[in-house]
């Protein structure tokens, strides 16, 4: 499904834009499926490390085998994961960051720097994750971390957010546009 969603996004993205992706496999795969296989890979566009965030909140669950084993005993594993994830991320967003590999503040600084570098490339398309997008949007709109989290929860896969840069700095033009995904059940979350 992800490749088909990315291909639909690619059909409406400007073909002559400079392409950038995070270095996570899903970022690179999305860029390729959208027709931007040569996208510059930049780790500054990577999502926050949710396993580290979970490990701080729930010691012993910071790796996929342990997390899967824990969830296998739950009657509703997906809902149990969502609750565990939400609680851990909420703690990370409010913490001073000393216990994490990357604090929320450091994460926001990283992605804001990535946006600044991308703005020097002219028209650019970026393949990244919801946490990155919601952090940037929250910064542009002067929103709280809790508001950023609410944005992150409703972003759809392969949605398009448009940010313009100019004399007044970066400005949000569109958030989570999804008209290219509206038919045949292409709208999915996470």
PDB file of C-alpha atoms in Angstrom:
ATOM      1  CA  UNK A   1       0.000   0.000   0.000  1.00  0.00           C
ATOM      2  CA  UNK A   2       2.777   2.471   0.903  1.00  0.00           C
ATOM      3  CA  UNK A   3       4.394   2.289  -2.542  1.00  0.00           C
ATOM      4  CA  UNK A   4       1.063   2.915  -4.260  1.00  0.00           C
ATOM      5  CA  UNK A   5       0.358   5.868  -1.956  1.00  0.00           C
ATOM      6  CA  UNK A   6       3.812   7.321  -2.638  1.00  0.00           C
ATOM      7  CA  UNK A   7       3.317   6.886  -6.396  1.00  0.00           C
ATOM      8  CA  UNK A   8       0.082   8.875  -6.161  1.00  0.00           C
ATOM      9  CA  UNK A   9       1.885  11.609  -4.247  1.00  0.00           C
ATOM     10  CA  UNK A  10       4.687  11.580  -6.808  1.00  0.00           C
ATOM     11  CA  UNK A  11       2.176  12.154  -9.596  1.00  0.00           C
ATOM     12  CA  UNK A  12       1.283  15.572  -8.141  1.00  0.00           C
ATOM     13  CA  UNK A  13       4.743  16.675  -6.959  1.00  0.00           C
ATOM     14  CA  UNK A  14       6.878  18.982  -9.128  1.00  0.00           C
ATOM     15  CA  UNK A  15       9.237  16.807 -11.183  1.00  0.00           C
ATOM     16  CA  UNK A  16      11.959  19.452 -11.311  1.00  0.00           C
ATOM     17  CA  UNK A  17      12.149  19.928  -7.538  1.00  0.00           C
ATOM     18  CA  UNK A  18      15.241  19.050  -5.525  1.00  0.00           C
ATOM     19  CA  UNK A  19      14.429  15.791  -3.700  1.00  0.00           C
ATOM     20  CA  UNK A  20      15.498  14.936  -0.162  1.00  0.00           C
ATOM     21  CA  UNK A  21      14.591  11.999   2.055  1.00  0.00           C
ATOM     22  CA  UNK A  22      15.381  10.832   5.519  1.00  0.00           C
ATOM     23  CA  UNK A  23      17.666   7.812   5.687  1.00  0.00           C
ATOM     24  CA  UNK A  24      15.054   5.439   7.118  1.00  0.00           C
ATOM     25  CA  UNK A  25      14.028   2.693   4.712  1.00  0.00           C
ATOM     26  CA  UNK A  26      10.429   3.912   4.549  1.00  0.00           C
ATOM     27  CA  UNK A  27      11.681   7.376   3.523  1.00  0.00           C
ATOM     28  CA  UNK A  28      13.940   6.028   0.776  1.00  0.00           C
ATOM     29  CA  UNK A  29      11.286   3.586  -0.447  1.00  0.00           C
ATOM     30  CA  UNK A  30       8.664   6.347  -0.581  1.00  0.00           C
ATOM     31  CA  UNK A  31      10.989   8.630  -2.528  1.00  0.00           C
ATOM     32  CA  UNK A  32      11.722   5.875  -5.040  1.00  0.00           C
ATOM     33  CA  UNK A  33       8.055   4.918  -5.443  1.00  0.00           C
ATOM     34  CA  UNK A  34       7.191   8.592  -5.988  1.00  0.00           C
ATOM     35  CA  UNK A  35       9.738   8.796  -8.802  1.00  0.00           C
ATOM     36  CA  UNK A  36      12.542  10.445  -6.834  1.00  0.00           C
ATOM     37  CA  UNK A  37      14.925   7.495  -6.455  1.00  0.00           C
ATOM     38  CA  UNK A  38      17.925   9.847  -6.568  1.00  0.00           C
ATOM     39  CA  UNK A  39      16.768  11.858  -3.560  1.00  0.00           C
ATOM     40  CA  UNK A  40      19.538  13.134  -1.300  1.00  0.00           C
ATOM     41  CA  UNK A  41      19.498  11.062   1.904  1.00  0.00           C
ATOM     42  CA  UNK A  42      19.752  13.314   4.962  1.00  0.00           C
ATOM     43  CA  UNK A  43      19.426  11.822   8.473  1.00  0.00           C
ATOM     44  CA  UNK A  44      18.242  15.186   9.806  1.00  0.00           C
ATOM     45  CA  UNK A  45      14.843  14.324   8.249  1.00  0.00           C
ATOM     46  CA  UNK A  46      14.567  11.054  10.223  1.00  0.00           C
ATOM     47  CA  UNK A  47      11.778  10.456  12.711  1.00  0.00           C
ATOM     48  CA  UNK A  48      12.477  10.507  16.441  1.00  0.00           C
ATOM     49  CA  UNK A  49      13.716   7.214  17.893  1.00  0.00           C
ATOM     50  CA  UNK A  50      10.495   5.797  19.295  1.00  0.00           C
ATOM     51  CA  UNK A  51      12.226   2.670  20.631  1.00  0.00           C
ATOM     52  CA  UNK A  52      14.538   4.808  22.770  1.00  0.00           C
ATOM     53  CA  UNK A  53      11.556   6.825  23.963  1.00  0.00           C
ATOM     54  CA  UNK A  54       9.683   3.646  24.881  1.00  0.00           C
ATOM     55  CA  UNK A  55      12.803   2.217  26.599  1.00  0.00           C
ATOM     56  CA  UNK A  56      13.073   5.234  28.899  1.00  0.00           C
ATOM     57  CA  UNK A  57       9.390   5.011  29.859  1.00  0.00           C
ATOM     58  CA  UNK A  58       9.324   1.207  29.985  1.00  0.00           C
ATOM     59  CA  UNK A  59      12.773  -0.274  30.639  1.00  0.00           C
ATOM     60  CA  UNK A  60      13.244  -3.567  28.876  1.00  0.00           C
ATOM     61  CA  UNK A  61      10.885  -2.736  25.999  1.00  0.00           C
ATOM     62  CA  UNK A  62      13.280  -0.643  23.918  1.00  0.00           C
ATOM     63  CA  UNK A  63      13.867  -3.236  21.213  1.00  0.00           C
ATOM     64  CA  UNK A  64      11.507  -4.911  18.771  1.00  0.00           C
ATOM     65  CA  UNK A  65      11.817  -8.500  20.092  1.00  0.00           C
ATOM     66  CA  UNK A  66      11.031  -7.430  23.670  1.00  0.00           C
ATOM     67  CA  UNK A  67       8.230  -5.136  22.548  1.00  0.00           C
ATOM     68  CA  UNK A  68       6.656  -7.844  20.376  1.00  0.00           C
ATOM     69  CA  UNK A  69       6.901 -10.380  23.210  1.00  0.00           C
ATOM     70  CA  UNK A  70       5.250  -7.943  25.614  1.00  0.00           C
ATOM     71  CA  UNK A  71       2.443  -7.144  23.188  1.00  0.00           C
ATOM     72  CA  UNK A  72       1.855 -10.812  22.330  1.00  0.00           C
ATOM     73  CA  UNK A  73       0.331 -11.241  25.793  1.00  0.00           C
ATOM     74  CA  UNK A  74      -2.149  -8.403  25.293  1.00  0.00           C
ATOM     75  CA  UNK A  75      -5.731  -9.175  24.185  1.00  0.00           C
ATOM     76  CA  UNK A  76      -5.607  -6.198  21.764  1.00  0.00           C
ATOM     77  CA  UNK A  77      -1.922  -5.780  20.792  1.00  0.00           C
ATOM     78  CA  UNK A  78      -2.351  -2.789  18.484  1.00  0.00           C
ATOM     79  CA  UNK A  79      -4.344  -0.832  21.048  1.00  0.00           C
ATOM     80  CA  UNK A  80      -1.872  -1.807  23.766  1.00  0.00           C
ATOM     81  CA  UNK A  81       1.023  -0.596  21.615  1.00  0.00           C
ATOM     82  CA  UNK A  82      -0.768   2.678  20.870  1.00  0.00           C
ATOM     83  CA  UNK A  83      -1.386   3.339  24.571  1.00  0.00           C
ATOM     84  CA  UNK A  84       2.205   2.490  25.499  1.00  0.00           C
ATOM     85  CA  UNK A  85       3.561   4.605  22.628  1.00  0.00           C
ATOM     86  CA  UNK A  86       1.352   7.611  23.397  1.00  0.00           C
ATOM     87  CA  UNK A  87       2.306   7.581  27.081  1.00  0.00           C
ATOM     88  CA  UNK A  88       6.026   7.261  26.317  1.00  0.00           C
ATOM     89  CA  UNK A  89       6.001  10.032  23.698  1.00  0.00           C
ATOM     90  CA  UNK A  90       4.020  12.333  26.009  1.00  0.00           C
ATOM     91  CA  UNK A  91       6.687  11.834  28.703  1.00  0.00           C
ATOM     92  CA  UNK A  92       9.450  12.549  26.167  1.00  0.00           C
ATOM     93  CA  UNK A  93       7.769  15.739  25.031  1.00  0.00           C
ATOM     94  CA  UNK A  94       7.567  17.055  28.586  1.00  0.00           C
ATOM     95  CA  UNK A  95      10.956  15.794  29.832  1.00  0.00           C
ATOM     96  CA  UNK A  96      14.176  17.737  30.156  1.00  0.00           C
ATOM     97  CA  UNK A  97      15.717  15.171  27.823  1.00  0.00           C
ATOM     98  CA  UNK A  98      18.626  13.959  29.934  1.00  0.00           C
ATOM     99  CA  UNK A  99      17.504  10.333  29.800  1.00  0.00           C
ATOM    100  CA  UNK A 100      17.068  10.167  26.018  1.00  0.00           C
ATOM    101  CA  UNK A 101      19.510   9.752  23.146  1.00  0.00           C
ATOM    102  CA  UNK A 102      17.824  12.790  21.598  1.00  0.00           C
ATOM    103  CA  UNK A 103      15.686  15.166  23.638  1.00  0.00           C
ATOM    104  CA  UNK A 104      12.554  16.724  22.185  1.00  0.00           C
ATOM    105  CA  UNK A 105      14.395  20.061  22.055  1.00  0.00           C
ATOM    106  CA  UNK A 106      17.312  18.484  20.153  1.00  0.00           C
ATOM    107  CA  UNK A 107      14.889  16.751  17.777  1.00  0.00           C
ATOM    108  CA  UNK A 108      13.121  20.031  16.983  1.00  0.00           C
ATOM    109  CA  UNK A 109      16.462  21.810  16.503  1.00  0.00           C
ATOM    110  CA  UNK A 110      17.585  19.042  14.130  1.00  0.00           C
ATOM    111  CA  UNK A 111      14.485  19.179  11.926  1.00  0.00           C
ATOM    112  CA  UNK A 112      14.351  22.981  11.917  1.00  0.00           C
ATOM    113  CA  UNK A 113      17.974  22.951  10.702  1.00  0.00           C
ATOM    114  CA  UNK A 114      17.012  20.484   7.976  1.00  0.00           C
ATOM    115  CA  UNK A 115      14.219  22.807   6.833  1.00  0.00           C
ATOM    116  CA  UNK A 116      16.604  25.754   6.783  1.00  0.00           C
ATOM    117  CA  UNK A 117      19.101  23.824   4.645  1.00  0.00           C
ATOM    118  CA  UNK A 118      16.357  22.609   2.299  1.00  0.00           C
ATOM    119  CA  UNK A 119      15.055  26.143   1.832  1.00  0.00           C
ATOM    120  CA  UNK A 120      18.349  27.030   0.179  1.00  0.00           C
ATOM    121  CA  UNK A 121      17.752  24.427  -2.545  1.00  0.00           C
ATOM    122  CA  UNK A 122      14.871  26.209  -4.301  1.00  0.00           C
ATOM    123  CA  UNK A 123      11.775  24.065  -4.790  1.00  0.00           C
ATOM    124  CA  UNK A 124      12.291  20.889  -2.808  1.00  0.00           C
ATOM    125  CA  UNK A 125      10.272  17.794  -1.989  1.00  0.00           C
ATOM    126  CA  UNK A 126      11.089  15.939   1.208  1.00  0.00           C
ATOM    127  CA  UNK A 127      10.157  12.384   2.148  1.00  0.00           C
ATOM    128  CA  UNK A 128      10.007  12.165   5.939  1.00  0.00           C
ATOM    129  CA  UNK A 129       7.754  11.150   8.838  1.00  0.00           C
ATOM    130  CA  UNK A 130       4.819  12.556  10.758  1.00  0.00           C
ATOM    131  CA  UNK A 131       6.774  13.486  13.870  1.00  0.00           C
ATOM    132  CA  UNK A 132       9.101  15.627  11.761  1.00  0.00           C
ATOM    133  CA  UNK A 133       6.199  17.305   9.976  1.00  0.00           C
ATOM    134  CA  UNK A 134       4.248  17.963  13.167  1.00  0.00           C
ATOM    135  CA  UNK A 135       7.345  19.396  14.898  1.00  0.00           C
ATOM    136  CA  UNK A 136       7.970  21.780  11.993  1.00  0.00           C
ATOM    137  CA  UNK A 137       4.327  22.826  11.783  1.00  0.00           C
ATOM    138  CA  UNK A 138       4.169  23.402  15.549  1.00  0.00           C
ATOM    139  CA  UNK A 139       7.245  25.600  15.308  1.00  0.00           C
ATOM    140  CA  UNK A 140       5.869  27.578  12.364  1.00  0.00           C
ATOM    141  CA  UNK A 141       2.547  28.151  14.121  1.00  0.00           C
ATOM    142  CA  UNK A 142       3.996  28.623  17.615  1.00  0.00           C
ATOM    143  CA  UNK A 143       2.120  25.627  19.009  1.00  0.00           C
ATOM    144  CA  UNK A 144       2.807  23.615  22.157  1.00  0.00           C
ATOM    145  CA  UNK A 145       4.358  20.137  22.058  1.00  0.00           C
ATOM    146  CA  UNK A 146       0.932  18.729  22.970  1.00  0.00           C
ATOM    147  CA  UNK A 147      -0.566  20.450  19.918  1.00  0.00           C
ATOM    148  CA  UNK A 148       2.228  18.997  17.786  1.00  0.00           C
ATOM    149  CA  UNK A 149       1.288  15.540  19.045  1.00  0.00           C
ATOM    150  CA  UNK A 150      -2.364  16.100  18.096  1.00  0.00           C
ATOM    151  CA  UNK A 151      -1.220  17.044  14.587  1.00  0.00           C
ATOM    152  CA  UNK A 152       0.987  13.958  14.347  1.00  0.00           C
ATOM    153  CA  UNK A 153      -1.923  11.655  15.222  1.00  0.00           C
ATOM    154  CA  UNK A 154      -4.000  12.744  12.217  1.00  0.00           C
ATOM    155  CA  UNK A 155      -1.371  12.919   9.482  1.00  0.00           C
ATOM    156  CA  UNK A 156      -2.058  10.435   6.708  1.00  0.00           C
ATOM    157  CA  UNK A 157       0.531   8.345   4.932  1.00  0.00           C
ATOM    158  CA  UNK A 158       1.726  10.127   1.755  1.00  0.00           C
ATOM    159  CA  UNK A 159      -0.108  13.338   2.659  1.00  0.00           C
ATOM    160  CA  UNK A 160       1.503  16.505   1.331  1.00  0.00           C
ATOM    161  CA  UNK A 161       2.459  19.437   3.541  1.00  0.00           C
ATOM    162  CA  UNK A 162       3.627  22.582   1.776  1.00  0.00           C
ATOM    163  CA  UNK A 163       5.966  25.106   3.372  1.00  0.00           C
ATOM    164  CA  UNK A 164       7.185  28.147   1.515  1.00  0.00           C
ATOM    165  CA  UNK A 165      10.233  30.181   2.427  1.00  0.00           C
ATOM    166  CA  UNK A 166      10.900  33.782   1.624  1.00  0.00           C
ATOM    167  CA  UNK A 167      11.748  37.142   3.151  1.00  0.00           C
ATOM    168  CA  UNK A 168       9.360  36.500   6.059  1.00  0.00           C
ATOM    169  CA  UNK A 169      10.872  33.087   6.733  1.00  0.00           C
ATOM    170  CA  UNK A 170       9.127  29.751   6.387  1.00  0.00           C
ATOM    171  CA  UNK A 171       5.325  29.802   6.179  1.00  0.00           C
ATOM    172  CA  UNK A 172       2.873  26.906   6.240  1.00  0.00           C
ATOM    173  CA  UNK A 173       0.720  26.845   3.088  1.00  0.00           C
ATOM    174  CA  UNK A 174      -0.930  23.426   3.360  1.00  0.00           C
ATOM    175  CA  UNK A 175      -0.994  20.659   5.936  1.00  0.00           C
ATOM    176  CA  UNK A 176      -1.629  17.017   5.135  1.00  0.00           C
ATOM    177  CA  UNK A 177      -3.227  17.540   1.688  1.00  0.00           C
ATOM    178  CA  UNK A 178      -4.611  14.235   0.539  1.00  0.00           C
ATOM    179  CA  UNK A 179      -6.839  14.771  -2.489  1.00  0.00           C
ATOM    180  CA  UNK A 180      -4.464  12.542  -4.482  1.00  0.00           C
ATOM    181  CA  UNK A 181      -5.354   9.689  -2.089  1.00  0.00           C
ATOM    182  CA  UNK A 182      -9.131  10.125  -1.828  1.00  0.00           C
ATOM    183  CA  UNK A 183     -10.236   7.237  -4.002  1.00  0.00           C
ATOM    184  CA  UNK A 184     -10.051   3.483  -3.511  1.00  0.00           C
ATOM    185  CA  UNK A 185      -9.169   3.501   0.194  1.00  0.00           C
ATOM    186  CA  UNK A 186      -5.703   5.037  -0.122  1.00  0.00           C
ATOM    187  CA  UNK A 187      -6.038   7.138   3.038  1.00  0.00           C
ATOM    188  CA  UNK A 188      -4.284   5.363   5.910  1.00  0.00           C
ATOM    189  CA  UNK A 189      -2.647   6.410   9.135  1.00  0.00           C
ATOM    190  CA  UNK A 190       0.758   5.232  10.415  1.00  0.00           C
TER     191      UNK A 190
END
